[in-house]
Amino acid sequence: MTEQGAQGSGSVTGAQSLVTSLEAAGVTDIFGIPGGAILPAYDPLMDSTRIRHILVRHEQGAGHAAQGYAAATGRVGVCMATSGPGATNLVTPLADAHMDSVPMVAVTGQVGASMIGTDAFQEADIRGITMPITKHNFLVTDPADIPHTIAEAFHIASTGRPGPVLVDVAKSALQAQTTFAWPDELHLPGYRPVTTPHAKQIKEAVRLIREARRPVLYVGGGVIRARAHRELAQLAALTGIPVVTTLMARGAFPDSNPQHLGMPGMHGTVAAVAGLQKSDLIISLGARFDDRVTGNLDSFAPGALVIHADIDPAEIGKNRHADVPIVGDCKEVIAQLVALLQAEGADGDYEAWISFLAGVKKRYALGYDAPTDGSLAPQYVLERLSHIAGSDSIYVAGVGQHQMWAAQFVGYEKPNTWINSGGLGTMGFSVPAAMGAKVGMPDTTVWAIDGDGCFQMTNQELATCAINDIPIKVAIINNESLGMVRQWQTLFYNERYSNTDLHSKRIPDFVKLADAYGCVGLACESPDDVDATIDKAMAIDDQPVVVDFRVHRDAMVWPMVAAGTSNDEIKYARDLAPQYDDVQDDWEVRA
């Protein structure tokens, strides 16, 4: 990698070298909190004219903000913390970013080099702690190593399969004198991500695609990270093959496209689940056959051959055997598939299959029953939010029922407009991640869609938003419960609601809390007021807005495949399983 020509300077401190290195890496925004070990870096950071530091209220907020920034912009998100508890508070965001392939660099202070290993005040072996949950990490004790370490960290975080990189810098290295020299090129033995797929594998994949009768494009978050949505649109248009987009890939393919079957998996659409289960060829693009998609792995898509394309060779064949493994960047893989299909002809016989799935999609479309008592359905809130805020807005969800409803009932037409914690499922993700997304995309409307449980884990970052003029909008789907856990208690624990009642329509009062944080607080509990409330929130651009949508607490997320069961056992409502006979065409006979 060549960033810019080698630069030399006179004697500077390691801290000055660190700040100059971050500037050279293109950093414009950092989320962080100072403390003793990192304090030397905060002094020259104050003089930087190129980097805006945003003082968060908790290091976890800094990490999630860096994630939201990266997911919204495609650039590397950056956070900073001190040693010990400051660094360990970044563990959850690092693990989250690792699971969801988010490019992120965390810079932490460490006690002085001579004190490492002595149990010094605020010492923690953050490198050892985070080794399993980072793409790579560094401990810097020599100030001369700072520039090339920062350059390497940003290169590793943003290339290949993206991920988080930790740079832990000893306080003694920050205080020592050194010279700054940005590297002309990087030497990383053993790190050479394969981006260009093997032509033989592309040819074999095209052969299977042309021979298949029931193919499905199984699109994962790798397509988003590779910015391969245009190539995906070409492949889908060329072949006519039905498309499913995972939770991490919502927006990679437009919801409005008739080929789109929706999201697969535990709370996926009946059409998407049926499409995978009954397929004879799964074309997996940047997906990893996660348990939430496959259900019981032994019964997943029993008749399907698998083409598995991923930039990370460790994912291929990890959970499901790949008949055609393709290692490469999704953008290049899909482009080469399109080129060869155009050359050889994309004349697969999928008509009966497409007709069958269209019938399933029509009959078992996503829906919900409005509460009979006139109270507010959470699904209705999200439908109206989608309609009013539109597909140009960014939606950032927490974790739980509201996350699934947001994935189901908001219409996604563009990539990078849906951000959530998929692999780790981190409650508290939404507000700080939305803050980061808004910093990265200041001219875009950003809605945090949060549950009343999630919101109470990280709502302190509303202060950060108010003070730093980051006008996010927060929709709290308030059902007074830890909703998804309560749903499982309803279905699997005989309605024994152990420790899931939050009493949160009154404690706290979210409208008063919003006001206390310098935000505008609104409340809505009637379907008749939803549109006007959203319109009012949309009209406020100079302050964060928090809307307490007080919804019916017994609403459940459907469809559902119970954990550990077969996808064949999907229910589209409680105790109601889909019947395919009346929409089945002759594709089984023709196959």
Coordinates of N, CA and C in Angstrom, one line a residue, residues 245 247 249-257 260 263 382 385-386 390-397 402-420 447 449:
T245 N -32.0 -11.8 0.7 CA -30.9 -11.0 1.3 C -31.0 -11.2 2.8
L247 N -30.1 -10.7 7.0 CA -30.2 -9.6 7.8 C -29.1 -8.6 7.6
A249 N -27.6 -8.1 4.8 CA -27.5 -7.7 3.4 C -28.8 -6.9 3.0
R250 N -29.6 -6.5 4.0 CA -30.8 -5.8 3.6 C -30.4 -4.5 2.9
G251 N -31.0 -4.2 1.7 CA -30.6 -3.1 0.9 C -29.6 -3.4 -0.2
A252 N -29.0 -4.5 -0.2 CA -28.1 -4.9 -1.3 C -28.9 -5.2 -2.6
F253 N -30.2 -5.5 -2.4 CA -31.0 -5.7 -3.6 C -32.4 -5.1 -3.2
P254 N -33.0 -4.3 -4.1 CA -34.2 -3.5 -3.7 C -35.3 -4.4 -3.3
D255 N -36.0 -4.0 -2.2 CA -37.2 -4.8 -1.8 C -38.3 -4.7 -2.9
S256 N -38.3 -3.6 -3.7 CA -39.4 -3.5 -4.6 C -39.2 -4.3 -5.9
N257 N -38.0 -4.9 -6.0 CA -37.8 -5.8 -7.2 C -38.6 -7.1 -7.1
H260 N -37.1 -10.3 -5.6 CA -36.6 -10.4 -4.2 C -37.7 -11.1 -3.4
M263 N -36.0 -11.7 3.3 CA -34.9 -12.1 4.2 C -35.2 -13.6 4.6
L382 N -43.5 1.0 12.1 CA -42.3 0.9 11.2 C -42.7 1.0 9.8
L385 N -43.1 4.8 9.4 CA -41.8 5.4 9.4 C -41.1 5.2 8.1
S386 N -41.2 4.0 7.5 CA -40.6 3.7 6.2 C -41.2 4.6 5.2
G390 N -38.7 7.4 4.2 CA -38.3 7.0 2.9 C -37.0 6.2 2.8
S391 N -36.7 5.7 1.6 CA -35.6 4.8 1.4 C -34.2 5.5 1.3
D392 N -34.2 6.8 1.3 CA -32.9 7.5 1.4 C -32.4 7.7 2.8
S393 N -33.2 7.5 3.8 CA -32.8 7.6 5.2 C -32.0 6.3 5.6
I394 N -31.2 6.5 6.6 CA -30.5 5.4 7.2 C -31.2 4.9 8.5
Y395 N -31.4 3.6 8.6 CA -32.1 3.0 9.8 C -31.1 2.2 10.5
V396 N -31.0 2.5 11.8 CA -30.0 1.8 12.7 C -30.7 1.1 13.8
A397 N -30.7 -0.2 13.9 CA -31.5 -0.9 14.8 C -30.7 -1.4 16.0
H402 N -37.8 -5.3 17.9 CA -37.8 -4.1 17.1 C -36.9 -4.2 15.9
Q403 N -35.7 -4.9 16.1 CA -34.8 -5.2 15.0 C -35.4 -6.0 13.9
M404 N -36.1 -7.0 14.3 CA -36.7 -7.9 13.3 C -37.8 -7.2 12.5
W405 N -38.7 -6.4 13.3 CA -39.7 -5.7 12.6 C -39.1 -4.6 11.7
A406 N -38.0 -4.0 12.1 CA -37.4 -3.0 11.2 C -36.8 -3.6 10.0
A407 N -36.3 -4.9 10.1 CA -35.8 -5.6 8.9 C -37.0 -6.0 8.0
Q408 N -38.1 -6.3 8.6 CA -39.3 -6.8 7.8 C -40.1 -5.7 7.2
F409 N -40.4 -4.6 8.0 CA -41.4 -3.7 7.6 C -40.9 -2.3 7.1
V410 N -39.6 -2.1 7.2 CA -39.0 -0.9 6.5 C -38.6 -1.4 5.1
G411 N -38.9 -0.6 4.1 CA -38.5 -1.0 2.7 C -37.1 -0.4 2.4
Y412 N -36.2 -1.4 2.1 CA -34.8 -1.0 1.8 C -34.6 -1.1 0.3
E413 N -34.1 0.0 -0.3 CA -33.9 0.0 -1.7 C -32.4 0.2 -2.1
K414 N -31.6 0.6 -1.1 CA -30.2 1.0 -1.4 C -29.3 0.4 -0.3
P415 N -28.1 0.1 -0.7 CA -27.1 -0.4 0.3 C -26.7 0.6 1.3
N416 N -26.2 0.2 2.5 CA -25.7 1.1 3.5 C -26.8 1.9 4.2
T417 N -28.1 1.6 4.0 CA -29.2 2.3 4.6 C -29.7 1.5 5.8
W418 N -29.2 0.3 6.0 CA -29.7 -0.5 7.1 C -28.4 -1.0 7.9
I419 N -28.4 -0.6 9.2 CA -27.2 -0.9 10.0 C -27.7 -1.6 11.3
N420 N -27.2 -2.7 11.6 CA -27.6 -3.4 12.9 C -26.5 -4.3 13.3
W447 N -32.3 7.4 11.5 CA -33.2 7.0 12.5 C -32.6 5.8 13.3
I449 N -33.7 2.9 15.5 CA -34.9 2.2 15.9 C -34.5 1.3 17.1

